[in-house]
Amino acid sequence: MSLPSLLKDRLELPVIGSPLFIVSGPELVIAQCKAGIVGSFPALNARPAHVLEEWIKRIKGELGEYQAKHPEKKVAPFAVNQICHASNDRLAHDVEVCTKLEVPIIITSLRPPAEVVEAAHSYGGLVFHDVINVKHARKAAEQGVDGLILVCAGAGGHAGTLSPFALVREVKQWFKGTVLVSGSISDGWGIASALALGADLAYMGTRFIATQEANADAAYKEALIAHTAEDIVYSNLFTGVHGNYLAPSIAAAGLDPHDLPAADKSKMNFGSGGNMKSKAWKDIWGSGQGIGQISDAPPVGELVARMKNEYVQACREFAERMPREALAGLKAAAE
């Protein structure tokens, strides 16, 4: 296990709320951090570009005030996501803003982020990079990232096809930094499973779309509650990179979710939600396969408290299944 000192004793649950295009804003991030999990947002959600600095200052200010009033609470740090791709013409500006304001954690996507790592490390920040396979993981590790986010089969939005049982265990053989895992995690049992597999943190996105603080259309939240894993479609049509989306939203856009053409990867575009008239995440709703566990859209604080109870129950049930000699060894080590 490799949890950075920045996160030790600051989490109610070992969870990072993943950055959600359009959906993640200051309200959601602040609520997540106050509840004791890392909240994050894509830098590109702050539009126009100067709004990014306003958001970061607001988040830092409100979290600082809350911590001062509630010193007994575990208030988590926050993260900003940077899309390291040629279609993101704001990257240099946004990294400069994050460096100036010393954002605690930067989450990077796509290209190995050497310049972002250098910038974050200049003030003691952390960089977690998301990957879908071992090849990409090794490239990111070579750039000096502090953690790898393993985006496994079933994750919402851009996702890979590898089982977490394969990807986590293979990466753990050689990577000594922080390991995060994503893919269909929607409750405390999923969080406990991620840690039992060897991850340090669970990385959750879809579940937080169905919360009061999320900047998502009410119909989007209702769709997550109403549908299940069988309603998820895996396609690269909308941005040029494969991702998981809700089939009913694809049908509502006038497309056949079960007969989608393949996209030209050379025309990947993330800055505006893709290349099509129907935009990813605005019209075409991303979703992980874990939506079968979503039955409501509560406040973030209520959801995290619920998941913490589930997590404790899952750990207790796991301990009850362990051989007696193993439990005795754990107790002896603790003493």
Short mmCIF file of N, CA and C in Angstrom, two decimals, residues 223-224 227-234 238 244-260 283-287 291:
data_model
loop_
_atom_site.label_atom_id
_atom_site.label_comp_id
_atom_site.label_asym_id
_atom_site.label_seq_id
_atom_site.Cartn_x
_atom_site.Cartn_y
_atom_site.Cartn_z
N ALA A 223 -32.09 8.94 -15.31
CA ALA A 223 -31.72 7.82 -16.18
C ALA A 223 -30.75 6.87 -15.47
N LEU A 224 -29.83 7.44 -14.70
CA LEU A 224 -28.89 6.59 -13.95
C LEU A 224 -29.62 5.74 -12.92
N HIS A 227 -31.86 2.87 -15.03
CA HIS A 227 -31.27 1.85 -15.90
C HIS A 227 -30.22 1.00 -15.19
N THR A 228 -29.76 -0.04 -15.89
CA THR A 228 -28.81 -0.99 -15.33
C THR A 228 -27.67 -1.23 -16.32
N ALA A 229 -26.77 -2.13 -15.97
CA ALA A 229 -25.58 -2.37 -16.78
C ALA A 229 -25.91 -2.77 -18.22
N GLU A 230 -27.02 -3.42 -18.43
CA GLU A 230 -27.36 -3.87 -19.79
C GLU A 230 -27.68 -2.69 -20.71
N ASP A 231 -27.84 -1.50 -20.14
CA ASP A 231 -28.17 -0.33 -20.94
C ASP A 231 -26.93 0.50 -21.30
N ILE A 232 -25.74 -0.06 -21.08
CA ILE A 232 -24.49 0.64 -21.36
C ILE A 232 -23.93 0.19 -22.71
N VAL A 233 -23.47 1.17 -23.51
CA VAL A 233 -22.88 0.90 -24.82
C VAL A 233 -21.44 1.40 -24.82
N TYR A 234 -20.53 0.60 -25.39
CA TYR A 234 -19.11 0.94 -25.46
C TYR A 234 -18.78 1.35 -26.88
N PHE A 238 -18.02 9.11 -30.35
CA PHE A 238 -18.31 10.48 -29.93
C PHE A 238 -17.08 11.35 -29.69
N ASN A 244 -17.90 4.34 -22.27
CA ASN A 244 -19.19 3.74 -21.94
C ASN A 244 -20.26 4.82 -21.81
N TYR A 245 -21.39 4.61 -22.49
CA TYR A 245 -22.45 5.60 -22.53
C TYR A 245 -23.82 4.93 -22.34
N LEU A 246 -24.78 5.73 -21.89
CA LEU A 246 -26.14 5.23 -21.72
C LEU A 246 -26.83 5.11 -23.08
N ALA A 247 -27.27 3.91 -23.41
CA ALA A 247 -27.92 3.66 -24.69
C ALA A 247 -29.15 4.54 -24.91
N PRO A 248 -30.01 4.76 -23.90
CA PRO A 248 -31.19 5.61 -24.15
C PRO A 248 -30.84 7.02 -24.59
N SER A 249 -29.72 7.58 -24.10
CA SER A 249 -29.33 8.93 -24.53
C SER A 249 -28.84 8.93 -25.98
N ILE A 250 -28.25 7.83 -26.39
CA ILE A 250 -27.81 7.71 -27.79
C ILE A 250 -29.03 7.62 -28.70
N ALA A 251 -30.01 6.84 -28.28
CA ALA A 251 -31.24 6.71 -29.06
C ALA A 251 -31.98 8.05 -29.15
N ALA A 252 -31.96 8.81 -28.03
CA ALA A 252 -32.64 10.10 -28.01
C ALA A 252 -31.99 11.09 -28.97
N ALA A 253 -30.70 10.87 -29.28
CA ALA A 253 -29.98 11.73 -30.22
C ALA A 253 -30.19 11.29 -31.67
N GLY A 254 -31.04 10.28 -31.89
CA GLY A 254 -31.36 9.85 -33.24
C GLY A 254 -30.43 8.81 -33.80
N LEU A 255 -29.66 8.14 -32.93
CA LEU A 255 -28.72 7.11 -33.38
C LEU A 255 -29.15 5.76 -32.86
N ASP A 256 -28.71 4.72 -33.55
CA ASP A 256 -28.98 3.35 -33.11
C ASP A 256 -27.85 2.92 -32.19
N PRO A 257 -28.09 2.80 -30.89
CA PRO A 257 -27.00 2.48 -29.96
C PRO A 257 -26.37 1.12 -30.21
N HIS A 258 -27.07 0.28 -30.93
CA HIS A 258 -26.55 -1.07 -31.19
C HIS A 258 -25.94 -1.21 -32.59
N ASP A 259 -25.84 -0.09 -33.31
CA ASP A 259 -25.24 -0.11 -34.65
C ASP A 259 -24.54 1.22 -34.89
N LEU A 260 -23.51 1.48 -34.09
CA LEU A 260 -22.77 2.74 -34.20
C LEU A 260 -21.52 2.54 -35.04
N ASP A 283 -25.18 15.66 -24.47
CA ASP A 283 -26.31 14.97 -25.09
C ASP A 283 -26.19 13.46 -24.95
N ILE A 284 -24.98 12.95 -25.11
CA ILE A 284 -24.70 11.52 -24.98
C ILE A 284 -24.12 11.32 -23.59
N TRP A 285 -24.85 10.65 -22.72
CA TRP A 285 -24.50 10.60 -21.30
C TRP A 285 -23.57 9.44 -20.97
N GLY A 286 -22.42 9.77 -20.43
CA GLY A 286 -21.49 8.74 -19.99
C GLY A 286 -22.01 8.04 -18.75
N SER A 287 -21.66 6.77 -18.62
CA SER A 287 -22.09 6.01 -17.45
C SER A 287 -21.28 4.73 -17.33
N ILE A 291 -24.29 1.16 -12.54
CA ILE A 291 -25.51 1.93 -12.26
C ILE A 291 -26.64 1.09 -11.68
#
